[in-house]
Amino acid sequence: MFLLWLTLVFSAHLAECVPEKPKRSALNQLTRTLLRKYDCGVRPVHNWTSPTTVYIDLILQSVLDVDGKTQSITTSIWYRQIWRDEFLVWDPEEFDGINEISLSSDAIWVPDVIVSEFVEEGKSPPIPYIYVNSSGSVKNYRPIQAVLACSLEMYAFPFDKQNCSLTFRSWLHSVKEIDLALWRSAEAIAIDKREFMNDGEWELLSIPSQYWQIHQDGADYAQIQFNLLIRRRPLLYVVGLLIPSIFLMLVDVVSFYLPLNSGTRIAFKISILLGYTVFRVNLTDELPATALRTPLIGVFFVVCMAMLMLSLIKSILVVKLLHHSEKEVKEMSLTACLLDKYGSAAHGFTESAFTSIKTLDHINTSGDFDIESSLEEDLLSLNGIQERPSGLDWLLQELVSLRVAFSQEDSESSAQAEWLALCLRLDCLLFRLYLFVLALYTGTLLLLWAVWSFA
């Protein structure tokens, strides 16, 4: 009896020392039970005629890049797929109340849903697991950095809006096998901006979504499309591109108040034109590259440079007219250069012929001419001695000659003053025409920008 009692006590003590069966064994048993006869290549339905409905959800996190040259957009999104797997169903009470487990995505069936606009998949963290609950609902959540093909419209840059789409569809299965549906309502998806990084260059307007079916190769395929409506924040480009250009144009307008009769205006305008050219070349990388249409900002820069050149040509023309009577200006004219080049030979021939004829006439009439000239000189000398004026008459003659000289100088100065006034009027008229063209161009460009921004 004593030995039996010792045996019972020792058995009870051993039973207390044996650890309790861990919960993990129930999880392992559940995983082995679910995947023992599971085939990941077969669509998980008991009745093959019933379709598998895959619910799609999308959350946009950020817009990383918009490339107008390649017509692509790089985005970071949260992508969710939810469907029901009829082969992954269990009773939680049989496995210690386990309601949800994680399984490898390579071990179970996953729908072949793709994005039609995919160009390439960027750097995304690999997540090899998906969640399955006891009712068979499978949740596949993945962050994706996607490069999407998008028809970008850069005409209104930097006040442009873009509409890029993400179209989800099954690659092989028709709607009879895989159907698609929105996990949330279209209204909730459209106004959901809580995860979007709103401090970048682009602003998220909305994400409208729609479902439809397309008929292809004799079968219907389900599609869900999300449209990413984004708008560029133009402040950086307005401060860095537009305002400096406007300042340079205003400085050019103010340069019209420099005096005409000095070379300061032309030198100043040339400096502005060179500075604007350097400014334009340095900011070439900031402008979008597109082969469809030239953006309005490109037209703006080209017309600004054309206006600066027109202003310089106008100033050169007015200065040329102002100094037209000077010998140096006449020699620099195009007509004078052409006459000097092509008329030198004819002028030399005419002059030599005229010299030869004059020499022959002098030889023929030399005898008579010498006699008559000597007689005329003697008579003039005698008359000069007899008719020499008195001191008062000589003084009167000198006063008259001075008066005539002063009157000639006054007439020349008055004519020069009238010509200067005419050049100033012409300069003022061209300046007003320049301001009118500049205002008309600026107003038209701003109107086009406003129309494209609020369209």
Coordinates of N, CA and C in Angstrom, one line a residue, residues 277-426:
T277 N 18.7 86.7 -72.0 CA 19.2 85.5 -72.6 C 19.8 84.5 -71.7
V278 N 20.7 85.0 -70.8 CA 21.4 84.2 -69.8 C 20.4 83.6 -68.8
F279 N 19.4 84.4 -68.4 CA 18.3 84.0 -67.5 C 17.5 82.9 -68.1
R280 N 17.2 83.0 -69.4 CA 16.4 82.0 -70.1 C 17.2 80.7 -70.2
V281 N 18.5 80.7 -70.6 CA 19.3 79.5 -70.7 C 19.4 78.8 -69.4
N282 N 19.6 79.5 -68.3 CA 19.8 78.9 -67.0 C 18.6 78.2 -66.5
L283 N 17.4 78.6 -67.0 CA 16.2 78.0 -66.5 C 15.5 77.0 -67.5
T284 N 16.3 76.5 -68.4 CA 15.8 75.6 -69.4 C 15.3 74.3 -68.8
D285 N 16.0 73.8 -67.8 CA 15.6 72.6 -67.2 C 14.4 72.7 -66.3
E286 N 14.0 73.9 -66.0 CA 12.8 74.0 -65.2 C 11.5 73.9 -66.0
L287 N 11.6 74.0 -67.3 CA 10.4 74.0 -68.2 C 10.1 72.6 -68.6
P288 N 8.8 72.3 -68.8 CA 8.4 71.0 -69.2 C 8.8 70.7 -70.7
A289 N 9.1 69.5 -71.0 CA 9.5 69.1 -72.3 C 8.3 68.3 -72.9
T290 N 7.7 68.8 -73.9 CA 6.6 68.1 -74.6 C 6.7 68.3 -76.1
A291 N 6.3 67.3 -76.8 CA 6.3 67.3 -78.3 C 5.0 67.7 -78.9
L292 N 4.0 67.8 -78.2 CA 2.6 68.1 -78.7 C 2.4 69.5 -79.0
R293 N 2.5 70.3 -78.0 CA 2.3 71.8 -78.2 C 3.2 72.5 -77.3
T294 N 3.6 73.7 -77.7 CA 4.5 74.5 -76.9 C 3.8 75.1 -75.7
P295 N 4.2 74.9 -74.5 CA 3.5 75.5 -73.4 C 3.4 77.0 -73.5
L296 N 2.4 77.6 -72.8 CA 2.2 79.0 -72.8 C 3.4 79.8 -72.3
I297 N 4.1 79.2 -71.3 CA 5.3 79.9 -70.7 C 6.4 79.9 -71.7
G298 N 6.5 78.9 -72.6 CA 7.5 79.0 -73.6 C 7.2 80.1 -74.6
V299 N 5.9 80.3 -75.0 CA 5.5 81.4 -75.8 C 5.8 82.7 -75.1
F300 N 5.5 82.7 -73.8 CA 5.8 84.0 -73.1 C 7.3 84.4 -73.2
F301 N 8.2 83.5 -73.0 CA 9.6 83.8 -73.0 C 10.0 84.2 -74.4
V302 N 9.5 83.6 -75.4 CA 9.9 83.9 -76.8 C 9.4 85.3 -77.2
V303 N 8.2 85.6 -76.8 CA 7.6 86.9 -77.2 C 8.3 88.0 -76.3
C304 N 8.7 87.7 -75.1 CA 9.4 88.7 -74.3 C 10.8 89.0 -75.0
M305 N 11.4 88.0 -75.4 CA 12.7 88.3 -76.1 C 12.5 89.0 -77.4
A306 N 11.4 88.7 -78.1 CA 11.1 89.4 -79.4 C 10.8 90.9 -79.1
M307 N 10.1 91.1 -78.0 CA 9.8 92.5 -77.6 C 11.0 93.3 -77.2
L308 N 12.0 92.6 -76.6 CA 13.2 93.3 -76.2 C 14.0 93.6 -77.5
M309 N 14.1 92.7 -78.4 CA 14.7 93.0 -79.7 C 14.1 94.1 -80.5
L310 N 12.7 94.1 -80.5 CA 12.0 95.2 -81.2 C 12.3 96.5 -80.5
S311 N 12.3 96.5 -79.2 CA 12.7 97.8 -78.5 C 14.0 98.3 -78.9
L312 N 15.0 97.4 -79.0 CA 16.4 97.8 -79.3 C 16.4 98.3 -80.8
I313 N 15.7 97.6 -81.7 CA 15.7 98.0 -83.1 C 15.1 99.4 -83.2
K314 N 14.0 99.6 -82.5 CA 13.3 100.9 -82.5 C 14.3 102.0 -82.0
S315 N 15.0 101.8 -81.0 CA 15.9 102.8 -80.5 C 17.1 103.1 -81.5
I316 N 17.6 102.0 -82.1 CA 18.6 102.2 -83.1 C 18.1 103.0 -84.3
L317 N 16.9 102.8 -84.7 CA 16.3 103.5 -85.8 C 16.1 105.0 -85.5
V318 N 15.6 105.3 -84.3 CA 15.4 106.7 -83.9 C 16.8 107.4 -83.8
V319 N 17.8 106.8 -83.2 CA 19.1 107.4 -83.1 C 19.7 107.6 -84.5
K320 N 19.5 106.7 -85.4 CA 20.0 106.9 -86.8 C 19.3 108.1 -87.4
L321 N 18.0 108.3 -87.3 CA 17.3 109.4 -87.9 C 17.8 110.7 -87.2
L322 N 18.1 110.7 -85.9 CA 18.5 111.9 -85.2 C 19.9 112.4 -85.7
H323 N 20.8 111.5 -86.1 CA 22.1 111.9 -86.5 C 22.3 111.6 -88.0
H324 N 21.2 111.8 -88.8 CA 21.3 111.4 -90.2 C 22.2 112.4 -91.0
S325 N 22.4 113.6 -90.5 CA 23.1 114.6 -91.3 C 24.6 114.6 -91.0
E326 N 25.1 113.8 -90.0 CA 26.5 113.8 -89.7 C 27.2 112.9 -90.7
K327 N 28.4 113.3 -91.0 CA 29.2 112.7 -92.0 C 29.5 111.2 -91.6
E328 N 29.8 110.9 -90.4 CA 30.1 109.6 -90.0 C 28.9 108.6 -90.2
V329 N 27.7 109.2 -89.9 CA 26.5 108.4 -90.0 C 26.2 108.1 -91.5
K330 N 26.4 109.1 -92.3 CA 26.2 108.9 -93.7 C 27.1 107.8 -94.3
E331 N 28.4 107.9 -93.9 CA 29.3 106.9 -94.4 C 29.0 105.5 -93.9
M332 N 28.3 105.3 -92.8 CA 27.9 104.0 -92.2 C 26.6 103.5 -92.8
S333 N 25.9 104.3 -93.7 CA 24.7 103.8 -94.2 C 24.9 102.7 -95.3
L334 N 23.9 102.0 -95.6 CA 24.0 100.9 -96.5 C 24.2 101.4 -97.9
T335 N 23.5 102.5 -98.3 CA 23.6 103.0 -99.6 C 25.0 103.5 -99.9
A336 N 25.6 104.2 -98.9 CA 27.0 104.7 -99.1 C 27.9 103.5 -99.2
C337 N 27.8 102.5 -98.5 CA 28.7 101.3 -98.6 C 28.5 100.7 -100.0
L338 N 27.3 100.5 -100.5 CA 27.1 100.0 -101.9 C 27.7 100.9 -103.0
L339 N 27.5 102.2 -102.8 CA 28.1 103.1 -103.8 C 29.6 103.1 -103.8
D340 N 30.1 103.0 -102.6 CA 31.6 103.0 -102.4 C 32.2 101.7 -103.0
K341 N 31.4 100.6 -103.0 CA 32.0 99.3 -103.5 C 31.8 99.2 -105.0
Y342 N 30.6 99.5 -105.5 CA 30.3 99.3 -106.9 C 30.5 100.5 -107.8
G343 N 30.6 101.7 -107.2 CA 30.7 102.9 -108.0 C 32.1 103.5 -108.1
S344 N 33.1 102.9 -107.5 CA 34.5 103.4 -107.5 C 35.1 103.3 -108.8
A345 N 34.8 102.2 -109.6 CA 35.4 102.0 -110.9 C 34.9 103.0 -111.9
A346 N 33.6 103.1 -111.9 CA 32.9 104.1 -112.8 C 33.4 105.5 -112.5
H347 N 33.5 105.8 -111.2 CA 33.9 107.2 -110.9 C 35.3 107.4 -111.3
G348 N 36.3 106.5 -111.2 CA 37.6 106.7 -111.7 C 37.7 106.8 -113.2
F349 N 36.9 106.1 -113.9 CA 36.9 106.2 -115.4 C 36.4 107.6 -115.8
T350 N 35.3 108.1 -115.2 CA 34.8 109.4 -115.5 C 35.7 110.5 -115.2
E351 N 36.4 110.4 -114.1 CA 37.3 111.4 -113.7 C 38.5 111.5 -114.6
S352 N 39.0 110.4 -115.1 CA 40.2 110.4 -116.0 C 39.8 110.9 -117.4
A353 N 38.6 110.6 -117.8 CA 38.1 111.1 -119.1 C 38.0 112.6 -119.0
F354 N 37.4 113.1 -117.9 CA 37.2 114.5 -117.8 C 38.5 115.3 -117.7
T355 N 39.5 114.7 -117.1 CA 40.9 115.3 -117.1 C 41.5 115.4 -118.4
S356 N 41.3 114.4 -119.2 CA 41.9 114.4 -120.6 C 41.3 115.4 -121.4
I357 N 39.9 115.5 -121.4 CA 39.3 116.5 -122.2 C 39.7 117.9 -121.8
K358 N 39.8 118.2 -120.5 CA 40.2 119.5 -120.0 C 41.6 119.9 -120.5
T359 N 42.5 118.9 -120.5 CA 43.9 119.2 -121.0 C 43.9 119.6 -122.4
L360 N 43.1 118.9 -123.3 CA 43.1 119.2 -124.7 C 42.5 120.6 -124.9
D361 N 41.5 121.0 -124.2 CA 40.9 122.4 -124.4 C 41.9 123.4 -124.0
H362 N 42.7 123.1 -122.9 CA 43.7 124.1 -122.5 C 44.8 124.3 -123.5
I363 N 45.2 123.2 -124.2 CA 46.2 123.3 -125.2 C 45.7 124.1 -126.4
N364 N 44.5 124.0 -126.8 CA 43.9 124.7 -128.0 C 43.7 126.1 -127.7
T365 N 43.4 126.6 -126.5 CA 43.1 128.0 -126.3 C 44.1 128.6 -125.4
S366 N 45.3 128.1 -125.2 CA 46.2 128.7 -124.3 C 46.7 130.1 -124.7
G367 N 46.9 130.3 -126.0 CA 47.4 131.6 -126.4 C 46.4 132.8 -126.1
D368 N 45.2 132.7 -126.6 CA 44.2 133.7 -126.4 C 43.8 133.9 -124.9
F369 N 43.8 132.8 -124.2 CA 43.4 132.9 -122.8 C 44.4 133.6 -122.0
D370 N 45.7 133.5 -122.3 CA 46.7 134.2 -121.5 C 46.7 135.7 -121.7
I371 N 46.5 136.1 -123.0 CA 46.4 137.5 -123.3 C 45.2 138.2 -122.6
E372 N 44.0 137.6 -122.7 CA 42.8 138.2 -122.2 C 42.9 138.2 -120.6
S373 N 43.4 137.2 -120.0 CA 43.4 137.2 -118.6 C 44.4 138.2 -118.0
S374 N 45.5 138.5 -118.7 CA 46.4 139.5 -118.2 C 45.8 140.9 -118.3
L375 N 45.0 141.2 -119.4 CA 44.4 142.5 -119.5 C 43.3 142.7 -118.5
E376 N 42.5 141.6 -118.1 CA 41.5 141.7 -117.1 C 42.1 142.0 -115.8
E377 N 43.3 141.4 -115.5 CA 43.9 141.6 -114.2 C 44.4 143.0 -114.0
D378 N 44.9 143.6 -115.1 CA 45.4 145.0 -115.0 C 44.2 146.0 -114.8
L379 N 43.1 145.7 -115.5 CA 41.9 146.6 -115.3 C 41.4 146.5 -113.9
L380 N 41.3 145.3 -113.3 CA 40.8 145.1 -112.0 C 41.7 145.8 -110.9
S381 N 43.0 145.7 -111.1 CA 43.9 146.4 -110.2 C 43.7 147.9 -110.2
L382 N 43.5 148.5 -111.4 CA 43.3 149.9 -111.4 C 42.0 150.3 -110.8
N383 N 40.9 149.6 -111.1 CA 39.6 149.9 -110.4 C 39.7 149.8 -108.9
G384 N 40.5 148.8 -108.4 CA 40.6 148.6 -107.0 C 41.3 149.8 -106.4
I385 N 42.2 150.4 -107.0 CA 42.9 151.5 -106.5 C 42.1 152.7 -106.5
Q386 N 41.2 152.9 -107.6 CA 40.4 154.1 -107.6 C 39.2 154.0 -106.8
E387 N 38.6 152.8 -106.6 CA 37.3 152.7 -105.8 C 37.5 152.1 -104.5
R388 N 38.5 152.3 -103.8 CA 38.7 151.8 -102.4 C 37.7 152.4 -101.5
P389 N 36.9 151.7 -100.7 CA 35.9 152.3 -99.8 C 36.6 153.0 -98.6
S390 N 35.8 154.0 -98.1 CA 36.3 154.7 -96.9 C 36.1 153.8 -95.6
G391 N 36.6 154.3 -94.5 CA 36.5 153.5 -93.3 C 35.1 153.3 -92.8
L392 N 34.1 154.2 -93.0 CA 32.7 154.0 -92.5 C 32.0 153.0 -93.4
D393 N 32.3 153.1 -94.8 CA 31.7 152.1 -95.6 C 32.2 150.7 -95.3
W394 N 33.5 150.6 -95.1 CA 34.0 149.3 -94.8 C 33.4 148.7 -93.5
L395 N 33.2 149.5 -92.5 CA 32.6 149.1 -91.2 C 31.2 148.6 -91.5
L396 N 30.4 149.3 -92.3 CA 29.0 148.9 -92.6 C 29.0 147.6 -93.3
Q397 N 29.9 147.4 -94.2 CA 30.0 146.1 -95.0 C 30.3 145.0 -94.0
E398 N 31.2 145.2 -93.1 CA 31.5 144.1 -92.1 C 30.3 143.8 -91.2
L399 N 29.6 144.8 -90.8 CA 28.4 144.5 -89.9 C 27.3 143.7 -90.7
V400 N 27.2 144.1 -92.0 CA 26.2 143.4 -92.8 C 26.6 141.9 -92.9
S401 N 27.9 141.7 -93.2 CA 28.3 140.3 -93.4 C 28.2 139.5 -92.1
L402 N 28.4 140.1 -90.9 CA 28.2 139.4 -89.6 C 26.7 139.1 -89.4
R403 N 25.9 140.0 -89.8 CA 24.4 139.8 -89.6 C 24.0 138.6 -90.5
V404 N 24.5 138.6 -91.7 CA 24.1 137.5 -92.6 C 24.6 136.1 -92.0
A405 N 25.9 136.1 -91.5 CA 26.4 134.9 -90.9 C 25.6 134.4 -89.7
F406 N 25.2 135.4 -88.8 CA 24.4 135.0 -87.6 C 23.0 134.5 -88.0
S407 N 22.5 135.1 -89.0 CA 21.1 134.7 -89.5 C 21.2 133.2 -90.0
Q408 N 22.3 132.9 -90.7 CA 22.5 131.6 -91.3 C 22.6 130.6 -90.1
E409 N 23.4 131.0 -89.1 CA 23.6 130.1 -88.0 C 22.3 129.9 -87.2
D410 N 21.5 130.9 -87.0 CA 20.2 130.8 -86.4 C 19.2 129.9 -87.1
S411 N 19.3 130.0 -88.5 CA 18.4 129.1 -89.3 C 18.8 127.7 -89.2
E412 N 20.1 127.4 -89.2 CA 20.6 126.0 -89.0 C 20.3 125.5 -87.6
S413 N 20.4 126.3 -86.6 CA 20.1 125.8 -85.2 C 18.6 125.6 -85.1
S414 N 17.8 126.4 -85.7 CA 16.3 126.2 -85.6 C 15.9 125.0 -86.4
A415 N 16.5 124.7 -87.5 CA 16.2 123.5 -88.3 C 16.6 122.3 -87.5
Q416 N 17.8 122.4 -86.8 CA 18.2 121.2 -86.0 C 17.3 121.0 -84.8
A417 N 16.8 122.1 -84.2 CA 15.9 121.9 -83.1 C 14.6 121.3 -83.6
E418 N 14.1 121.7 -84.8 CA 12.8 121.1 -85.3 C 13.0 119.7 -85.6
W419 N 14.2 119.3 -86.2 CA 14.4 117.9 -86.4 C 14.5 117.0 -85.2
L420 N 15.1 117.6 -84.1 CA 15.2 116.9 -82.8 C 13.8 116.7 -82.2
A421 N 12.9 117.8 -82.4 CA 11.5 117.6 -81.9 C 10.8 116.6 -82.7
L422 N 11.0 116.5 -84.0 CA 10.4 115.5 -84.8 C 10.8 114.1 -84.4
C423 N 12.1 113.9 -84.1 CA 12.6 112.6 -83.7 C 12.0 112.2 -82.3
L424 N 11.9 113.2 -81.4 CA 11.3 112.9 -80.1 C 9.8 112.5 -80.3
R425 N 9.1 113.1 -81.2 CA 7.7 112.7 -81.4 C 7.6 111.3 -82.0
L426 N 8.5 111.0 -82.9 CA 8.6 109.7 -83.4 C 8.9 108.6 -82.4

